[in-house]
Each structure stands twice: as structure tokens, then as C-alpha cells.
Coordinates of C-alpha atoms in Angstrom, one line a residue:
M36 CA 0.0 0.0 0.0
R37 CA 1.4 3.4 -0.9
S38 CA 2.1 5.7 2.0
L39 CA -0.4 8.3 1.1
D40 CA -3.2 5.5 0.9
R41 CA -2.1 4.4 4.3
I42 CA -2.3 7.9 5.7
N43 CA -5.7 8.6 4.1
D44 CA -7.0 5.3 5.6
Y45 CA -5.9 6.4 9.0
V46 CA -7.3 9.9 8.7
N47 CA -10.6 8.6 7.5
L48 CA -10.9 6.2 10.5
V49 CA -10.3 9.2 12.7
C50 CA -13.0 11.2 11.0
R51 CA -15.5 8.4 11.3
Q52 CA -15.4 8.9 15.1
I53 CA -16.4 12.5 14.7
R54 CA -20.1 13.0 14.5
W55 CA -20.0 16.7 13.3
K56 CA -19.4 16.1 9.6
K57 CA -18.7 19.8 8.9
A58 CA -15.5 19.4 10.9
H59 CA -14.1 16.5 8.8
N60 CA -12.6 18.6 6.0
R61 CA -10.8 20.9 8.4
I62 CA -9.4 18.2 10.7
S63 CA -8.6 15.6 7.9
E64 CA -6.7 18.3 5.9
E65 CA -4.5 19.3 8.9
M66 CA -3.9 15.7 9.9
L67 CA -2.8 14.8 6.3
N68 CA -0.5 17.7 6.3
H69 CA 1.2 17.0 9.6
I70 CA 1.4 13.3 9.3
T71 CA 3.0 13.8 5.8
D72 CA 5.5 16.2 7.4
G73 CA 6.3 13.7 10.0
R74 CA 6.8 10.9 7.4
D75 CA 9.1 13.2 5.4
S76 CA 11.1 14.0 8.5
Y77 CA 11.7 10.3 9.2
I78 CA 12.7 9.7 5.5
A79 CA 15.2 12.4 5.9
R80 CA 16.7 10.5 8.9
G81 CA 17.1 7.4 6.7
L82 CA 13.9 5.3 7.0
D83 CA 12.3 3.9 3.9
E84 CA 8.9 5.4 3.0
Q85 CA 6.6 2.7 4.4
A86 CA 8.5 2.5 7.8
A87 CA 8.5 6.3 7.9
T88 CA 4.8 6.4 7.3
E89 CA 4.0 3.9 10.0
K90 CA 6.2 5.7 12.4
A91 CA 4.5 9.0 11.8
I92 CA 1.0 7.4 12.2
A93 CA 2.2 5.7 15.4
D94 CA 3.3 9.0 16.9
T95 CA -0.2 10.5 16.2
G96 CA -1.8 7.8 18.3
D97 CA -4.6 5.3 18.0
A98 CA -7.1 6.4 15.4
M99 CA -10.2 5.4 17.6
I100 CA -8.9 7.3 20.5
V101 CA -7.8 10.4 18.6
G102 CA -11.2 10.4 16.8
T103 CA -13.2 10.2 20.1
E104 CA -11.2 13.1 21.6
F105 CA -12.0 15.2 18.6
D106 CA -15.6 14.3 18.6
R107 CA -15.7 15.4 22.3
V108 CA -14.5 19.0 21.6
H109 CA -15.3 19.7 18.0
R110 CA -19.1 20.3 17.9
P111 CA -21.3 23.2 16.8
K112 CA -21.4 26.0 19.3
P113 CA -24.9 26.8 20.4
Q114 CA -25.6 30.6 20.4
W115 CA -27.7 30.8 23.6
S116 CA -26.3 34.2 24.7
M117 CA -27.0 35.7 21.3
F118 CA -30.6 34.4 21.4
A119 CA -30.9 36.0 24.8
W120 CA -29.9 39.3 23.4
V121 CA -32.3 39.1 20.5
A122 CA -35.0 38.1 22.9
G123 CA -34.2 41.1 25.1
F124 CA -34.5 43.5 22.3
L125 CA -37.8 42.1 21.1
L126 CA -39.3 42.3 24.6
L127 CA -38.0 45.9 24.9
G128 CA -39.9 46.6 21.6
I129 CA -43.0 45.2 23.0
F130 CA -42.5 46.9 26.4
I131 CA -42.2 50.3 24.6
S132 CA -45.3 49.6 22.4
V133 CA -47.3 48.9 25.5
L134 CA -46.0 51.5 27.9
V135 CA -45.3 54.4 25.6
F136 CA -47.9 53.8 22.7
D137 CA -50.7 52.1 24.7
G138 CA -50.2 48.8 22.9
T139 CA -50.9 50.2 19.5
D140 CA -51.3 47.2 17.1
I141 CA -49.8 44.8 19.8
S142 CA -51.6 41.7 18.4
R143 CA -50.2 42.3 14.9
R144 CA -46.7 42.8 16.4
L145 CA -46.7 39.7 18.3
L146 CA -47.8 37.6 15.2
W147 CA -45.0 39.0 13.2
T148 CA -42.5 38.5 15.9
A149 CA -43.5 34.8 15.9
I150 CA -43.0 34.7 12.1
G151 CA -39.6 36.4 12.4
A152 CA -38.6 33.9 15.2
A153 CA -39.4 31.0 12.8
V154 CA -37.4 32.6 10.0
M155 CA -34.5 33.2 12.4
L156 CA -34.4 29.7 13.5
G157 CA -34.6 28.4 9.9
A158 CA -31.6 30.7 9.0
Y159 CA -29.7 29.6 12.2
F160 CA -29.7 26.0 10.9
A161 CA -29.0 27.0 7.3
D162 CA -25.6 26.2 5.7
F163 CA -23.9 29.6 5.3
T164 CA -21.2 27.9 3.1
L165 CA -23.7 28.0 0.3
L166 CA -22.6 31.6 -0.3
G167 CA -19.2 30.2 -1.3
K168 CA -20.4 27.2 -3.2
Y169 CA -23.0 29.1 -5.4
P170 CA -21.7 32.6 -5.4
K171 CA -23.1 33.7 -8.7
R172 CA -26.5 32.2 -8.0
V173 CA -26.7 34.0 -4.7
F174 CA -25.7 37.3 -6.1
F175 CA -27.8 37.4 -9.2
G176 CA -30.8 35.7 -7.4
A177 CA -30.9 38.3 -4.7
A178 CA -30.2 41.2 -7.2
L179 CA -32.9 40.1 -9.5
T180 CA -35.4 39.5 -6.7
V181 CA -34.9 43.0 -5.2
W182 CA -34.9 44.6 -8.7
A183 CA -38.2 42.9 -9.7
V184 CA -40.0 44.1 -6.6
F185 CA -38.6 47.7 -7.1
F186 CA -39.4 47.7 -10.8
F187 CA -43.0 46.6 -10.3
Y188 CA -43.7 48.7 -7.3
P189 CA -46.2 48.9 -5.9
W190 CA -47.7 45.8 -7.6
F191 CA -47.0 43.2 -10.1
D192 CA -49.2 43.7 -13.2
I193 CA -48.4 41.2 -15.9
G194 CA -51.3 40.8 -18.4
P195 CA -54.4 39.7 -16.6
I196 CA -52.5 39.0 -13.4
T197 CA -52.3 41.8 -10.8
V198 CA -50.9 40.9 -7.5
H199 CA -50.3 43.5 -4.6
L200 CA -47.4 41.5 -3.2
P201 CA -45.8 44.3 -1.0
R202 CA -49.2 44.9 0.6
L203 CA -49.2 41.3 1.9
F204 CA -46.3 42.1 4.1
E205 CA -46.8 45.8 5.1
S206 CA -49.5 48.4 5.0
Q207 CA -46.9 50.8 3.6
P208 CA -45.6 49.1 0.3
L209 CA -43.0 51.9 0.0
H210 CA -41.4 50.8 3.3
T211 CA -41.4 47.3 2.1
T212 CA -39.3 48.1 -1.0
Q213 CA -36.8 49.8 1.2
V214 CA -36.5 46.9 3.6
L215 CA -35.8 44.4 0.7
A216 CA -32.4 46.3 0.2
L217 CA -31.3 44.9 3.5
I218 CA -30.5 41.6 1.7
L219 CA -28.1 43.2 -0.7
P220 CA -25.0 43.2 1.6
I221 CA -25.1 39.5 2.2
A222 CA -25.6 39.0 -1.5
F223 CA -22.5 41.1 -2.1
V224 CA -20.4 38.8 0.0
P225 CA -19.9 36.0 -2.4
V226 CA -18.5 38.4 -5.0
I227 CA -15.9 39.6 -2.6
Y228 CA -15.1 36.1 -1.5
I229 CA -14.4 34.6 -5.0
A230 CA -12.3 37.7 -5.8
K231 CA -9.5 36.7 -3.4
N232 CA -6.0 37.0 -4.6
K233 CA -7.3 38.0 -8.2
K234 CA -5.3 41.3 -7.8
Y235 CA -6.9 44.4 -9.5
W236 CA -9.3 42.3 -11.6
G237 CA -10.8 40.9 -8.4
L238 CA -11.1 44.5 -7.0
I239 CA -12.6 45.9 -10.2
S240 CA -15.1 43.0 -10.6
S241 CA -16.2 43.7 -7.0
L242 CA -16.6 47.3 -7.7
L243 CA -18.6 46.6 -10.7
A244 CA -20.9 44.3 -8.7
Y245 CA -21.2 47.0 -6.1
G246 CA -22.1 49.5 -8.7
L247 CA -24.8 47.2 -10.0
L248 CA -26.4 46.6 -6.6
C249 CA -26.2 50.5 -5.9
L250 CA -28.1 51.0 -9.2
I251 CA -30.7 48.4 -8.2
A252 CA -31.2 49.9 -4.8
F253 CA -31.3 53.5 -6.3
S254 CA -34.3 52.4 -8.4
A255 CA -36.4 52.0 -5.3
P256 CA -39.1 54.6 -4.8
A257 CA -37.2 55.9 -1.7
L258 CA -33.4 56.3 -1.1
S259 CA -33.2 54.7 2.3
G260 CA -32.3 51.2 1.0
F261 CA -29.7 52.8 -1.4
V262 CA -28.0 54.9 1.3
H263 CA -27.8 51.9 3.7
F264 CA -26.3 49.5 1.0
A265 CA -24.0 52.2 -0.3
I266 CA -22.4 52.7 3.1
I267 CA -22.2 48.9 4.0
G268 CA -20.9 48.0 0.6
M269 CA -18.0 50.6 0.8
V270 CA -17.1 49.5 4.3
L271 CA -16.9 45.9 3.1
L272 CA -14.7 46.8 0.3
I273 CA -12.5 48.9 2.5
I274 CA -12.1 46.0 4.9
A275 CA -11.3 43.6 2.1
V276 CA -8.5 46.0 0.8
L277 CA -7.1 46.6 4.3
K278 CA -7.0 42.8 4.8
N279 CA -5.0 42.4 1.6
W280 CA -7.8 40.2 0.3
F281 CA -7.3 41.1 -3.3
G282 CA -3.6 41.3 -3.1
V283 CA -3.3 44.9 -4.3
N284 CA -1.6 48.0 -3.1
R285 CA -3.7 49.2 -0.1
A286 CA -3.5 52.9 -1.0
I287 CA -4.4 52.3 -4.6
G288 CA -7.1 50.0 -3.6
I289 CA -8.7 52.4 -1.1
L290 CA -8.7 55.1 -3.9
L291 CA -10.4 52.8 -6.3
V292 CA -13.0 51.8 -3.8
F293 CA -14.1 55.6 -3.8
V294 CA -14.5 55.7 -7.6
P295 CA -18.1 54.4 -7.5
Y296 CA -19.0 57.1 -4.9
V297 CA -17.8 59.8 -7.2
I298 CA -19.9 58.4 -10.1
I299 CA -22.9 58.0 -7.7
L300 CA -22.6 61.6 -6.4
A301 CA -22.3 62.9 -9.9
F302 CA -25.3 60.9 -11.1
M303 CA -27.5 62.1 -8.1
I304 CA -26.5 65.7 -8.8
V305 CA -27.6 65.2 -12.4
V306 CA -30.9 63.4 -11.5
Y307 CA -31.9 65.9 -8.8
A308 CA -30.4 69.0 -10.3
Q309 CA -33.8 70.6 -11.1
G310 CA -35.2 72.6 -8.2
S311 CA -32.0 72.3 -6.2
W312 CA -33.4 69.2 -4.5
I313 CA -30.1 68.3 -2.9
A314 CA -29.3 71.7 -1.6
T315 CA -32.8 72.1 -0.1
R316 CA -32.7 68.8 1.6
I317 CA -29.3 69.3 3.1
S318 CA -30.2 72.8 4.2
A319 CA -33.4 71.3 5.8
V320 CA -31.3 68.6 7.6
L321 CA -29.0 71.2 9.2
N322 CA -31.6 74.0 9.7
P323 CA -35.1 72.7 9.5
H324 CA -36.6 76.2 9.8
S325 CA -35.2 76.9 6.3
D326 CA -38.0 74.8 4.9
P327 CA -40.6 74.7 7.8
M328 CA -43.5 73.3 5.8
G329 CA -41.4 71.0 3.6
F330 CA -38.3 68.8 4.4
G331 CA -37.8 70.5 7.7
F332 CA -41.4 70.1 9.1
V333 CA -40.9 66.6 10.8
A334 CA -37.4 67.6 12.1
I335 CA -38.8 70.6 13.8
Q336 CA -41.5 68.5 15.5
V337 CA -38.7 66.0 16.7
R338 CA -36.4 68.7 18.0
E339 CA -39.3 70.3 19.9
L340 CA -40.0 67.0 21.5
L341 CA -36.3 66.6 22.5
N342 CA -36.0 70.2 23.7
N343 CA -38.8 69.6 26.2
A344 CA -37.1 66.4 27.6
V345 CA -35.3 66.4 30.9
L346 CA -32.4 64.3 32.3
F347 CA -34.6 61.9 34.2
G348 CA -38.4 61.5 34.1
E349 CA -41.2 62.8 31.7
G350 CA -40.7 66.1 29.9
A351 CA -43.3 68.5 28.6
A352 CA -45.1 67.4 25.5
P353 CA -45.0 69.9 22.5
V354 CA -48.1 71.4 21.3
V355 CA -48.0 69.5 18.0
F356 CA -47.4 65.7 18.6
P357 CA -48.4 63.5 15.6
Q358 CA -48.2 60.2 17.6
A359 CA -49.1 58.2 14.5
W360 CA -45.7 59.1 12.9
F361 CA -43.8 58.8 16.0
Y362 CA -45.0 55.2 16.7
S363 CA -42.7 53.7 14.1
D364 CA -40.2 56.4 13.0
F365 CA -39.4 58.2 16.2
I366 CA -39.5 55.6 19.1
L367 CA -36.2 56.9 20.6
A368 CA -37.3 60.6 20.5
T369 CA -40.6 59.7 22.2
V370 CA -38.7 57.6 24.9
I371 CA -36.3 60.4 25.6
N372 CA -39.3 62.9 26.1
R373 CA -41.3 60.3 28.3
F374 CA -38.4 58.9 30.4
G375 CA -35.5 61.4 30.0
W376 CA -32.0 61.5 28.5
L377 CA -30.6 59.1 31.0
A378 CA -32.9 56.4 29.7
F379 CA -31.5 57.1 26.2
A380 CA -27.9 57.0 27.5
I381 CA -28.6 53.5 29.2
F382 CA -30.1 52.2 26.0
M383 CA -27.2 53.4 23.8
G384 CA -24.8 51.8 26.3
V385 CA -26.6 48.5 25.9
L386 CA -26.5 48.7 22.2
L387 CA -22.8 49.5 22.2
L388 CA -22.1 46.5 24.4
F389 CA -24.1 44.3 22.0
M390 CA -22.2 45.8 19.0
G391 CA -18.9 45.1 20.7
I392 CA -19.9 41.4 21.4
V393 CA -21.0 40.9 17.8
I394 CA -17.9 42.5 16.2
S395 CA -15.7 40.5 18.5
R396 CA -17.3 37.3 17.3
C397 CA -17.1 38.3 13.7
T398 CA -13.4 39.1 13.9
K399 CA -12.8 35.6 15.5
Q400 CA -13.9 33.9 12.2
K401 CA -10.9 32.2 10.7
S402 CA -12.4 31.7 7.2
G403 CA -12.8 34.6 4.9
L404 CA -16.3 33.6 4.0
G405 CA -17.3 33.3 7.7
F406 CA -15.8 36.7 8.4
F407 CA -17.3 38.6 5.5
A408 CA -20.7 37.0 5.9
S409 CA -21.0 37.8 9.6
I410 CA -19.5 41.3 9.3
A411 CA -21.9 42.2 6.4
I412 CA -24.9 41.2 8.5
A413 CA -23.5 43.0 11.5
L414 CA -23.0 46.2 9.4
T415 CA -26.5 45.8 8.1
F416 CA -27.7 45.7 11.7
F417 CA -25.5 48.6 12.9
V418 CA -26.0 51.0 10.1
Q419 CA -29.8 50.8 10.6
I420 CA -29.2 51.7 14.2
F421 CA -26.9 54.5 13.5
M422 CA -29.2 56.1 10.9
Y423 CA -32.2 55.6 13.1
V424 CA -30.5 57.2 16.1
I425 CA -29.4 60.3 13.9
F426 CA -33.0 60.5 12.6
N427 CA -34.4 60.5 16.1
L428 CA -32.0 63.2 17.2
G429 CA -33.6 65.6 14.7
F430 CA -31.3 65.1 11.6
T431 CA -33.9 63.6 9.4
I432 CA -31.8 62.2 6.6
T433 CA -33.1 58.8 6.1
H434 CA -33.8 55.5 7.9
I435 CA -35.3 52.0 7.5
S436 CA -35.9 50.7 11.1
L437 CA -34.6 50.2 14.6
P438 CA -33.9 46.4 14.3
L439 CA -36.1 44.3 16.6
I440 CA -37.6 47.3 18.4
S441 CA -39.5 49.4 16.0
P442 CA -42.7 47.8 14.8
G443 CA -42.2 47.5 11.0
N444 CA -43.3 43.9 10.4
F445 CA -41.5 43.1 7.1
A446 CA -38.4 44.8 8.5
M447 CA -38.5 42.6 11.7
V448 CA -38.8 39.5 9.7
I449 CA -35.8 40.4 7.4
N450 CA -33.6 41.5 10.3
M451 CA -34.4 38.4 12.3
G452 CA -33.6 36.3 9.3
L453 CA -30.3 38.0 8.8
I454 CA -29.4 37.7 12.5
G455 CA -30.2 34.0 12.3
F456 CA -27.8 33.6 9.5
M457 CA -25.1 35.4 11.3
L458 CA -25.6 33.1 14.2
S459 CA -25.3 30.2 11.8
V460 CA -21.8 31.5 11.0
F461 CA -21.0 31.8 14.7
R462 CA -22.3 28.2 15.3
T463 CA -20.4 26.3 12.5
G464 CA -17.8 28.7 11.2
D465 CA -14.9 27.0 13.0
A466 CA -15.3 24.0 10.7
F467 CA -15.1 25.8 7.4
V468 CA -11.8 26.2 5.5
D469 CA -11.7 28.6 2.4
K470 CA -11.4 26.5 -0.7
N471 CA -8.8 28.7 -2.3
V472 CA -6.4 28.5 0.6
I473 CA -3.4 26.3 0.0
P474 CA -2.8 23.9 2.8
S475 CA 0.0 25.0 5.0
T476 CA 2.8 22.8 6.3
K477 CA 3.5 25.1 9.2
Q478 CA 2.3 24.4 12.7
S479 CA -1.3 24.9 13.4
D480 CA -3.4 25.5 16.6
I481 CA -4.4 21.7 16.6
F482 CA -1.1 20.1 15.6
S483 CA 2.6 20.8 16.3
W484 CA 5.7 18.8 15.3
H485 CA 8.9 18.9 17.4
N486 CA 11.7 16.5 17.4
G487 CA 9.9 13.9 15.4
K488 CA 6.9 13.9 17.7
L489 CA 3.4 15.0 16.7
T490 CA 1.5 16.8 19.4
I491 CA -2.3 17.1 19.2
N492 CA -4.0 19.8 21.2
F493 CA -7.6 18.4 21.6
K494 CA -8.9 21.4 23.6
M495 CA -7.8 24.0 21.0
K496 CA -10.7 25.2 18.8
A497 CA -10.5 24.4 15.1
E498 CA -9.9 27.5 12.9

């Protein structure tokens, strides 16, 4: 029997003892590399190939015992603490709805929370590696889906068939089309993933895909989805360049990343040049009283609500208080007015803590696919929070939702599905190895070779 066949038989016997099949590829690859290194070391000392192979295998240990030990420590990692965080935010949203808004539409909210929980669990047990296995299908499938809904907004009307699909999900179909843009960042991840080490062609192809998705998001009736994806996509590209993912000069790469932004800005200036739309909107954001009956009207109401707030306790309510608007779009501003700035500070502290935990787990992903998939969803979550907070502080630029807390039904389902998919990465990401990574013969976290002895650290987590 050839030495490689003998090693493969040994490795396969070890893997048969490991019930978590996703860990097989990672463990078998490292075992093969290090046993081969040991064999080569013994051959260099004068043993023949067969004897060197048997010696290297004997140093590794009995296959049944080694496999059993691996099975004991290499298993999916349940994300109970993250589920607790999600449940906490959902309960907070329900609490605010009952206490601040007198339980407005609470039965509908509970129904959609249950639907979102089912979607999150389905995503939690999904295989995130499908992003890497079918990158083109994922990208074009998501892009075409979002574009189709945007294009046919607010209904599908093909011949005799007219279906008000968005209205099935939300009483405000305009909001539904914006929410769909939240799936674009995760659809962009496979493009970045397959562009690894393809130099400038990889970066340029990623920029073209980014531009296409920006164009699709821009075709929506509102700009919220476009603004959110434009920010998230740029951050993903910058991270990829800084991680040397494409293998290009970092300075040149960063400059290239900003090219689509220059094009997008020029395009928007041309599109909205008539009537000085951009100048009027920016002026209203900075000074709402410059357009009190137009773009600045809502901002004036929000700032009056905040000006009447106190540090702790309930502030004075303004004369004009359109509660129907504030129920969905201005939850934080209302909470500040009802409970004080201290309540807002505590809430932001909790959010920052949650952000820190999520980012920490994202950065611990050892595979490129796991890292970019999890960080894309984290950014989708955090950009929504940031834009919503800015919106509630009186700078009414744009927003989609406050994830898990604001009552947008379709937004809640999409966000919970994305969070479930991110937790899927956290749960099984340790077992995944990027396909385009060349196996290394250097020491790993699991195996180490010293003076002809192979040491296995069973307690070390797989990368």
C-alpha cells in the first residue's frame, strides 16, 4: 500500500469517530499535512517510505482514541447568549409599544414576531457555506429579486395578473421596497469572497458588482435602501482591501473603492439638479426652519420633542405631537421625552455593548467567507441603528428601522432572518476552510511537530 493511501485510511478512520461532519474537512486536511510532514522527517533520517509512514502514524496515536477526543470537543457552538440578546430587544420593543404607545397594534406585532422567530431559526440552521459554493446564483438571485419588486412597485401587473405582493407584508408598500435592500450586503459577500488574490481584476469586478447593486437599490421609490447599502458595501470593500484580500496595493485599492462614490454623487446631482433638491434637503437637515413646511417640518417636531425632555423623568409634551408618525419612526425621540435623556444613554450603552460582542465574534472567524458573511450582517444591523438614532435626534436624513424594536413587520422578519444567518456562521464557522487557501505545512493550533513527535491539542478550537 502506498504511504499516502495508508495515511488517508488512518485519517478517514479518525473522522468516522467525529459526528460533526462539517469538521471533517478541516481536521482531515491538517492531519494529512502534519502526518506527511512527519513521514518526510523520518525519511530524511534514513527510514524507507513505508517505515517512515508507520512511524509518523504511530506518533499520532490510535485512530479510535484520537477520533473520540476530537468528537468530544469539536461540535457546533450553540448561540444561547446571542438568542438571549435578541429576545431582550424584542421584549423591549413590545414593552415600549405597550407602555409608551398604549399597545398600538400589539396583536399584529406579536404575530410578526412569531413569524420572524421562525425565520430566524430556519436561518440559524442553514448552511452559510452555500454563499461560497454558489456565489453567482446567490448574487444574481438576490439582485434580480430586489430589482423585480422595485421595478414593479407597488404591484405586479403582468397581463391579466395583478398581485399586490408588497401589501401582503406591510401596510406601507413603500417601506417594504426599502426593507428588501437589507439583503443586498449578504448578496455582495460571495462576490468579494471569490475575488480573493485576483489582484486588480478581483477588486474591479467587486466594484462593478457593487455599482450594479447600488443602481438596483437606487431604483427604489425611496433612497433609504440605497443609502444603507452604499455605506455597507463601501465599508466591506475597504475592509477587504485593508486585509489584503485582493492582493493589491492598499493605498491604490482604497482610492479605487471611492470611484463608484464619485460616479454615484455625480449621477445624483444630475438626477436631482432641477429645483436644487439636494441643496434644499441638506439645508433642511442642518436647519429645519429653512423649509418649515417641507423637508424641515418633521425635524422641527422632533427637535421640539427633544428640547422639552429632561435628564430623568417625563418632559413637557409639545403642542404638535403627531403620535401616529412617532410610533414607528421616532421611538427613541418619544422615549427620551417620556423617560429622559438618562434612559436614552442607558439604551445606547446596551446597544454599544451588543455591538462590541458581535464585532468580537465576527473578527474571530478564521475563514474569509465566515468573516465577510458575519460582518456584512453586523454592518446591516448597525447602520440601521446609526441612521435611526441620527434620525431621532432631529437630523432627518433617512432610515429604515430600529432592528427588533420598531414595529415594522417586514423589516422585523428580514432582520431576524439575517441575525439567524449570522448566528449560523458563529455556530459552525470553525469547521469551514476557504477553498482557495493552499494547505500549509506550518504548525497549526491543533497540531505541532517537534523532534519527530506530533502533538495534538484536543482542547484548541479548530480555526
